[in-house]
CSV table of C-alpha atoms in Angstrom, one decimal:
chain,number,residue,atom,x,y,z
A,1,MET,CA,0.0,0.0,0.0
A,2,LYS,CA,1.6,3.2,-1.1
A,3,LYS,CA,0.9,5.8,1.6
A,4,VAL,CA,2.3,9.0,3.1
A,5,LEU,CA,3.8,7.4,6.1
A,6,PHE,CA,4.9,8.6,9.5
A,7,ILE,CA,8.6,9.3,9.8
A,8,LEU,CA,8.9,8.5,13.4
A,9,ALA,CA,11.6,10.3,15.3
A,10,LEU,CA,12.9,7.4,17.4
A,11,THR,CA,16.4,6.3,17.9
A,12,SER,CA,17.8,3.0,19.3
A,13,SER,CA,18.4,4.8,22.6
A,14,LEU,CA,14.6,5.0,23.1
A,15,PHE,CA,14.1,1.3,22.8
A,16,SER,CA,15.3,0.8,26.4
A,17,TRP,CA,12.3,2.8,27.7
A,18,GLY,CA,9.6,1.0,29.7
A,19,GLN,CA,7.8,-1.6,27.6
A,20,ILE,CA,4.1,-1.7,27.1
A,21,THR,CA,2.0,-4.8,26.2
A,22,THR,CA,-0.3,-4.6,23.3
A,23,LYS,CA,-2.7,-6.9,21.4
A,24,VAL,CA,-3.7,-6.5,17.8
A,25,SER,CA,-5.8,-9.1,16.1
A,26,GLY,CA,-8.3,-9.4,13.3
A,27,ASN,CA,-8.6,-10.7,9.7
A,28,ILE,CA,-6.7,-9.7,6.5
A,29,PHE,CA,-8.1,-11.7,3.6
A,30,ASN,CA,-6.5,-11.7,0.2
A,31,ALA,CA,-3.1,-11.0,2.0
A,32,LYS,CA,-0.1,-11.3,-0.3
A,33,THR,CA,2.0,-12.6,2.6
A,34,ASP,CA,1.6,-15.2,5.3
A,35,SER,CA,2.8,-13.0,8.2
A,36,VAL,CA,2.0,-9.7,9.9
A,37,TYR,CA,4.1,-7.6,12.3
A,38,ILE,CA,3.8,-4.7,14.7
A,39,ALA,CA,6.5,-2.4,13.5
A,40,GLN,CA,7.7,1.2,13.1
A,41,PHE,CA,8.5,2.7,9.7
A,42,PHE,CA,11.4,5.0,9.3
A,43,GLY,CA,10.9,6.2,5.8
A,44,LYS,CA,13.0,3.5,4.0
A,45,HIS,CA,13.0,0.6,6.5
A,46,TYR,CA,10.9,-1.1,9.2
A,47,ILE,CA,11.8,-2.1,12.7
A,48,ASN,CA,9.7,-5.2,13.6
A,49,TYR,CA,8.8,-5.8,17.2
A,50,HIS,CA,6.8,-9.0,17.0
A,51,GLY,CA,5.0,-11.0,14.4
A,52,ALA,CA,2.4,-13.7,13.8
A,53,LYS,CA,1.2,-16.0,11.0
A,54,ILE,CA,-1.9,-15.3,9.0
A,55,ASP,CA,-4.0,-18.5,8.8
A,56,ASP,CA,-5.7,-19.7,5.7
A,57,LYS,CA,-8.8,-17.8,6.6
A,58,GLY,CA,-6.9,-14.5,7.1
A,59,ASN,CA,-7.1,-14.5,10.9
A,60,PHE,CA,-4.1,-13.3,13.0
A,61,GLU,CA,-3.3,-12.4,16.6
A,62,LEU,CA,-0.3,-10.3,17.7
A,63,VAL,CA,0.4,-10.1,21.4
A,64,GLY,CA,3.7,-8.6,22.6
A,65,SER,CA,5.6,-5.7,23.9
A,66,VAL,CA,6.7,-2.4,22.3
A,67,PRO,CA,9.1,0.3,23.6
A,68,ALA,CA,6.4,2.9,24.6
A,69,MET,CA,3.0,4.1,23.8
A,70,ASP,CA,3.4,5.7,20.4
A,71,TYR,CA,2.6,5.5,16.7
A,72,TYR,CA,3.2,2.1,15.1
A,73,VAL,CA,2.1,0.2,12.0
A,74,LEU,CA,0.5,-3.2,11.3
A,75,ARG,CA,2.9,-4.4,8.6
A,76,ILE,CA,1.6,-6.7,6.0
A,77,GLY,CA,4.5,-7.4,3.6
A,78,ASN,CA,5.5,-4.0,2.1
A,79,GLN,CA,2.1,-2.5,3.0
A,80,HIS,CA,1.0,-1.2,6.4
A,81,ILE,CA,-1.8,0.4,8.5
A,82,GLU,CA,-1.0,3.1,11.0
A,83,LEU,CA,-2.1,2.5,14.6
A,84,ILE,CA,-1.9,4.3,17.9
A,85,LEU,CA,-0.8,1.8,20.6
A,86,ARG,CA,-1.3,2.3,24.3
A,87,ASP,CA,-0.5,-0.1,27.2
A,88,LYS,CA,-2.9,-3.1,27.3
A,89,CYS,CA,-4.7,-2.0,24.2
A,90,ASP,CA,-6.8,-4.6,22.4
A,91,ILE,CA,-7.3,-3.4,18.8
A,92,LYS,CA,-8.9,-5.4,16.0
A,93,VAL,CA,-8.1,-4.7,12.3
A,94,TYR,CA,-10.1,-6.1,9.4
A,95,GLY,CA,-9.1,-5.5,5.8
A,96,ASP,CA,-8.8,-6.6,2.2
A,97,GLY,CA,-5.1,-7.3,1.5
A,98,ALA,CA,-5.8,-6.6,-2.2
A,99,ASP,CA,-7.0,-3.1,-1.5
A,100,LEU,CA,-6.0,-1.8,1.9
A,101,GLU,CA,-6.3,1.8,0.6
A,102,ASN,CA,-10.0,1.5,0.6
A,103,PHE,CA,-11.0,-1.5,2.7
A,104,VAL,CA,-9.8,-1.3,6.3
A,105,ASN,CA,-11.8,-1.3,9.5
A,106,ILE,CA,-10.2,-0.6,12.9
A,107,VAL,CA,-12.1,-1.5,16.0
A,108,ASN,CA,-11.5,-0.7,19.7
A,109,SER,CA,-9.4,2.3,18.9
A,110,SER,CA,-11.4,5.3,17.6
A,111,GLU,CA,-8.3,7.4,17.5
A,112,SER,CA,-6.5,5.0,15.2
A,113,SER,CA,-9.6,4.6,13.1
A,114,ASN,CA,-10.1,8.4,12.7
A,115,MET,CA,-6.5,8.9,11.9
A,116,TYR,CA,-6.5,6.2,9.3
A,117,LYS,CA,-9.6,7.5,7.6
A,118,PHE,CA,-8.1,11.0,7.3
A,119,MET,CA,-4.9,9.6,6.0
A,120,GLN,CA,-6.8,7.9,3.2
A,121,LYS,CA,-8.0,11.3,2.1
A,122,ARG,CA,-4.6,12.9,2.6
A,123,ASN,CA,-2.9,10.1,0.6
A,124,LYS,CA,-5.3,10.5,-2.3
A,125,PHE,CA,-4.8,14.3,-2.4
A,126,GLU,CA,-1.0,13.9,-2.3
A,127,ALA,CA,-1.2,11.3,-5.1
A,128,LEU,CA,-3.2,13.8,-7.2
A,129,SER,CA,-0.6,16.5,-6.5
A,130,MET,CA,2.2,14.2,-7.5
A,131,GLU,CA,0.4,13.3,-10.7
A,132,ALA,CA,-0.3,17.0,-11.4
A,133,ASN,CA,3.4,17.8,-11.0
A,134,ARG,CA,4.3,14.9,-13.4
A,135,ILE,CA,1.9,16.2,-16.1
A,136,ILE,CA,3.3,19.8,-15.8
A,137,ASN,CA,6.9,18.6,-15.9
A,138,ALA,CA,6.1,16.6,-19.0
A,139,ASP,CA,4.2,19.4,-20.7
A,140,PRO,CA,4.6,22.9,-19.2
A,141,SER,CA,1.8,24.2,-21.5
A,142,LYS,CA,-0.7,22.3,-19.4
A,143,ARG,CA,0.3,24.2,-16.2
A,144,ASP,CA,-2.8,26.6,-16.1
A,145,SER,CA,-5.4,23.9,-16.8
A,146,VAL,CA,-3.8,21.5,-14.3
A,147,ASN,CA,-3.5,24.2,-11.6
A,148,LYS,CA,-7.2,25.2,-12.2
A,149,SER,CA,-8.2,21.5,-11.8
A,150,MET,CA,-6.1,21.1,-8.7
A,151,SER,CA,-7.5,24.3,-7.1
A,152,GLY,CA,-10.8,22.5,-6.5
A,153,GLN,CA,-9.0,19.4,-5.1
A,154,TYR,CA,-7.0,21.6,-2.8
A,155,GLN,CA,-10.1,23.4,-1.5
A,156,ARG,CA,-11.8,20.0,-0.8
A,157,PHE,CA,-8.8,18.7,1.0
A,158,GLN,CA,-8.5,21.8,3.1
A,159,GLY,CA,-12.2,21.3,4.0
A,160,ASP,CA,-11.4,17.7,5.0
A,161,LEU,CA,-8.4,18.9,7.1
A,162,LYS,CA,-10.4,21.5,9.0
A,163,ALA,CA,-13.2,19.0,9.6
A,164,PHE,CA,-10.8,16.4,10.9
A,165,ILE,CA,-9.1,18.8,13.3
A,166,ALA,CA,-12.5,20.1,14.6
A,167,ARG,CA,-13.8,16.5,15.1
A,168,ASN,CA,-10.7,15.2,16.9
A,169,PRO,CA,-9.8,17.8,19.6
A,170,ASN,CA,-7.0,16.8,22.0
A,171,SER,CA,-6.6,13.4,20.2
A,172,PRO,CA,-3.3,11.6,19.3
A,173,ALA,CA,-4.9,11.2,15.8
A,174,LEU,CA,-4.1,14.9,15.1
A,175,PHE,CA,-0.6,13.9,14.4
A,176,ALA,CA,-1.8,13.0,10.9
A,177,ALA,CA,-2.9,16.6,10.5
A,178,VAL,CA,0.4,18.2,11.7
A,179,ASN,CA,2.2,17.0,8.6
A,180,ALA,CA,-0.6,18.4,6.4
A,181,VAL,CA,-0.3,22.0,7.8
A,182,ASP,CA,2.2,24.4,6.4
A,183,ALA,CA,3.8,25.7,9.6
A,184,LYS,CA,5.3,28.7,7.9
A,185,ALA,CA,2.0,29.8,6.3
A,186,ASP,CA,-0.2,28.9,9.3
A,187,PHE,CA,1.9,28.8,12.4
A,188,GLN,CA,-1.2,29.3,14.6
A,189,THR,CA,-2.9,26.1,13.5
A,190,TYR,CA,0.4,24.2,13.7
A,191,GLU,CA,1.0,25.5,17.2
A,192,SER,CA,-2.5,24.6,18.3
A,193,LEU,CA,-2.1,21.0,17.0
A,194,VAL,CA,1.3,20.5,18.7
A,195,LYS,CA,-0.1,21.7,22.0
A,196,GLN,CA,-3.1,19.4,21.7
A,197,LEU,CA,-0.9,16.5,20.9
A,198,VAL,CA,1.5,17.2,23.8
A,199,GLY,CA,-1.5,17.4,26.2
A,200,ALA,CA,-3.1,14.2,24.8
A,201,PHE,CA,-0.1,12.0,24.1
A,202,GLY,CA,2.9,13.7,25.6
A,203,ASP,CA,4.7,10.5,26.7
A,204,SER,CA,4.9,9.4,23.1
A,205,PRO,CA,8.6,9.6,21.9
A,206,THR,CA,7.2,10.8,18.6
A,207,ILE,CA,5.3,13.7,20.2
A,208,LYS,CA,8.3,14.5,22.4
A,209,LYS,CA,10.4,14.9,19.2
A,210,LEU,CA,7.6,17.0,17.6
A,211,GLU,CA,7.4,19.3,20.6
A,212,LYS,CA,11.2,19.8,20.5
A,213,ASN,CA,11.1,20.7,16.8
A,214,TYR,CA,8.1,23.0,17.4
A,215,LEU,CA,9.9,24.8,20.2
A,216,GLY,CA,12.9,25.3,18.0
A,217,ALA,CA,10.8,26.6,15.1
A,218,LYS,CA,9.0,28.9,17.4
A,219,ALA,CA,12.2,30.3,18.9
A,220,GLN,CA,13.5,30.9,15.3
A,221,ALA,CA,10.3,32.5,14.3
A,222,LEU,CA,10.4,34.8,17.3
A,223,ALA,CA,14.0,35.7,16.6
A,224,ASN,CA,13.0,36.7,13.0
A,225,ASP,CA,9.8,38.5,14.0
A,226,LYS,CA,10.6,42.2,14.7
A,227,LEU,CA,7.1,42.5,16.2
A,228,ALA,CA,7.5,39.6,18.7
A,229,PRO,CA,6.3,40.4,22.2
A,230,GLY,CA,9.1,42.0,24.3
A,231,LYS,CA,10.9,43.5,21.3
A,232,GLU,CA,11.2,47.3,21.0
A,233,ALA,CA,8.6,48.7,18.7
A,234,PRO,CA,10.3,50.1,15.5
A,235,ASP,CA,10.4,53.9,15.7
A,236,PHE,CA,9.3,56.2,12.9
A,237,GLU,CA,8.4,59.8,12.2
A,238,GLU,CA,5.3,60.8,10.3
A,239,THR,CA,3.2,63.9,9.4
A,240,LYS,CA,0.2,65.1,11.4
A,241,PRO,CA,-2.8,66.8,9.9
A,242,ASP,CA,-1.4,70.3,10.6
A,243,GLY,CA,1.8,69.4,8.8
A,244,SER,CA,3.9,69.0,11.9
A,245,LYS,CA,6.0,65.9,12.6
A,246,MET,CA,5.8,63.4,15.4
A,247,LYS,CA,7.6,60.2,16.3
A,248,LEU,CA,6.2,57.0,17.9
A,249,SER,CA,8.9,57.5,20.6
A,250,ASP,CA,7.4,60.9,21.5
A,251,LEU,CA,4.7,58.8,23.4
A,252,ARG,CA,7.3,56.9,25.5
A,253,GLY,CA,5.9,56.6,29.0
A,254,ASN,CA,2.4,55.8,27.9
A,255,VAL,CA,0.8,52.5,26.9
A,256,VAL,CA,0.2,53.1,23.2
A,257,LEU,CA,-2.1,51.4,20.8
A,258,LEU,CA,-0.5,51.8,17.4
A,259,ASP,CA,-3.5,51.6,15.1
A,260,PHE,CA,-3.2,51.3,11.3
A,261,TRP,CA,-6.5,52.2,9.6
A,262,ALA,CA,-8.1,54.2,6.8
A,263,SER,CA,-11.3,56.1,6.1
A,264,TRP,CA,-12.2,53.6,3.4
A,265,CYS,CA,-11.7,50.6,5.6
A,266,GLY,CA,-15.1,49.3,6.8
A,267,PRO,CA,-13.8,47.0,9.6
A,268,CYS,CA,-11.6,49.8,10.8
A,269,ARG,CA,-14.5,52.2,11.1
A,270,ARG,CA,-16.6,49.6,12.8
A,271,GLU,CA,-13.9,49.1,15.4
A,272,ASN,CA,-13.3,52.8,16.0
A,273,PRO,CA,-16.2,53.3,18.5
A,274,HIS,CA,-14.8,50.5,20.7
A,275,VAL,CA,-11.3,52.1,20.6
A,276,VAL,CA,-12.8,55.5,21.5
A,277,LYS,CA,-14.5,53.9,24.6
A,278,LEU,CA,-11.3,52.4,25.8
A,279,TYR,CA,-9.4,55.6,25.2
A,280,GLU,CA,-11.9,57.5,27.3
A,281,LYS,CA,-11.8,54.9,30.0
A,282,TYR,CA,-8.0,54.7,30.4
A,283,LYS,CA,-6.5,57.9,29.0
A,284,ASP,CA,-6.0,59.3,32.5
A,285,GLN,CA,-4.1,56.2,33.5
A,286,GLY,CA,-1.5,56.6,30.8
A,287,PHE,CA,-3.1,55.0,27.7
A,288,THR,CA,-3.2,56.7,24.3
A,289,VAL,CA,-3.6,55.8,20.7
A,290,MET,CA,-1.5,56.7,17.7
A,291,SER,CA,-3.5,56.3,14.5
A,292,VAL,CA,-1.6,55.8,11.2
A,293,SER,CA,-3.9,56.3,8.3
A,294,LEU,CA,-3.4,54.5,4.9
A,295,ASP,CA,-5.5,57.2,3.2
A,296,LYS,CA,-4.5,59.0,0.1
A,297,ASP,CA,-7.2,61.7,0.3
A,298,LYS,CA,-6.5,64.1,3.1
A,299,GLN,CA,-10.0,65.5,3.4
A,300,ARG,CA,-11.6,62.1,3.7
A,301,TRP,CA,-9.0,61.2,6.4
A,302,LEU,CA,-9.9,64.4,8.4
A,303,ASP,CA,-13.6,63.8,7.9
A,304,ALA,CA,-13.4,60.3,9.2
A,305,ILE,CA,-11.4,61.4,12.3
A,306,GLU,CA,-14.2,64.0,13.1
A,307,LYS,CA,-17.1,61.7,12.3
A,308,ASP,CA,-15.8,58.8,14.4
A,309,HIS,CA,-14.8,61.1,17.3
A,310,LEU,CA,-11.2,60.0,17.4
A,311,ALA,CA,-10.3,62.4,20.2
A,312,TRP,CA,-6.7,61.5,20.7
A,313,PRO,CA,-4.2,64.0,19.1
A,314,ASN,CA,-1.8,61.4,17.6
A,315,HIS,CA,-3.0,61.1,14.0
A,316,VAL,CA,-0.4,60.8,11.2
A,317,SER,CA,-0.3,59.8,7.6
A,318,ASP,CA,2.0,60.3,4.5
A,319,LEU,CA,-1.2,59.8,2.3
A,320,LYS,CA,0.5,57.1,0.3
A,321,PHE,CA,-2.1,54.4,0.6
A,322,TRP,CA,-0.5,51.0,0.8
A,323,SER,CA,2.9,52.6,0.1
A,324,SER,CA,2.8,54.1,3.6
A,325,LYS,CA,6.3,54.0,5.0
A,326,ALA,CA,5.1,53.2,8.5
A,327,ALA,CA,2.9,50.4,7.3
A,328,LYS,CA,5.8,48.9,5.3
A,329,LEU,CA,8.0,49.2,8.4
A,330,TYR,CA,5.5,47.2,10.4
A,331,GLY,CA,4.8,44.7,7.6
A,332,VAL,CA,1.1,45.7,7.4
A,333,SER,CA,-0.7,43.6,4.7
A,334,GLY,CA,-4.2,44.2,5.9
A,335,ILE,CA,-6.1,46.7,8.1
A,336,PRO,CA,-7.1,47.2,10.8
A,337,PHE,CA,-3.8,46.2,12.3
A,338,THR,CA,-2.8,47.1,15.8
A,339,VAL,CA,0.3,46.9,18.0
A,340,LEU,CA,0.0,47.4,21.7
A,341,ILE,CA,3.2,48.9,23.2
A,342,ASP,CA,4.2,49.3,26.8
A,343,LYS,CA,5.5,52.4,28.6
A,344,ASP,CA,9.1,51.4,27.8
A,345,GLY,CA,8.4,51.1,24.1
A,346,LYS,CA,8.3,47.3,24.1
A,347,ILE,CA,5.7,45.4,22.1
A,348,ILE,CA,3.0,43.7,24.3
A,349,ARG,CA,0.9,42.0,21.5
A,350,THR,CA,-0.2,42.6,18.0
A,351,LYS,CA,-3.6,42.3,16.2
A,352,LEU,CA,-5.6,43.1,19.2
A,353,ARG,CA,-9.2,44.0,18.5
A,354,GLY,CA,-12.6,43.9,20.3
A,355,ALA,CA,-12.8,41.8,23.4
A,356,GLN,CA,-9.1,40.8,23.2
A,357,LEU,CA,-8.1,44.5,23.3
A,358,THR,CA,-10.5,45.1,26.2
A,359,GLU,CA,-9.1,42.1,28.1
A,360,GLU,CA,-5.5,43.2,27.6
A,361,LEU,CA,-6.1,46.8,28.7
A,362,SER,CA,-8.1,45.6,31.7
A,363,ARG,CA,-5.1,43.4,32.7
A,364,LEU,CA,-2.8,46.4,32.5
A,365,PHE,CA,-4.9,49.1,34.2
A,366,ASP,CA,-7.7,47.6,36.3
């Protein structure tokens, strides 16, 4: 069975860990081999722990020890089925050895069953992706038509991925989803999955390795993120409505909400009344707002300030729309975008709006 398989991060040093006893039995008819094994797969080779014969009716029973509760496979020749094994588990597996891609039923382990079903969908999508790449490499003129076709497949798979994550909270089965999430593009989802896996299956050597890799990736991401909490907010100078200049650092000593917005931005305008209320509530305790507009029409900018009752004096803009120098400095790709900065000019958090902003300011001032 050609599958996207777990590359389990175990070394021989882990095999001395406390053993657990497991039982896996069932029936594999049409098997192309006479034996089955509990094993782990390391990309190019298996490590078998114990095996058993398949009788002439397809029945088998595997009872034995493995190094730790973790992710294993039921190996059937050069095919296998992923399983989650815990101490004293008693899992039954039924399948058609001639078509394990489509005919497998796992009983007494809903986490293994759910993981396997999602992996079937994932494997099919990845097979389609590989075939699409093969077609494009063979005939580059087909790139647009193939990409258009794959766009629908991608959207369907993303729907399957989101549904799987939602239906399996805090389950070891989510390990199958981690490898389907682009950590660079969606670090928040990746981080959530890792934390759920650590909470649900933290003694697993595979999850320990995953957590270590995640912590390293997060540390690197924070090191590369100039807006990470605790870092000094990049300073800049910009023009106020009256033509005078002001710097962000002029507000040092206050807690500052740096708010990127524009008169033409509907979500920004809907958020403004909430920011006004918070400003009125906390302005006497050292809270202020610095609004950076991405407008290009000065009168519309000034009219919006007046209409939305943005009473703080710290309004600036270079009237360069998305080419705003301050917006580029802060990597703003969408508005509203906010940065909460402490009295020493250090970043507290970014992208705070609504209830989250209220909660953070309450923590600081109440």
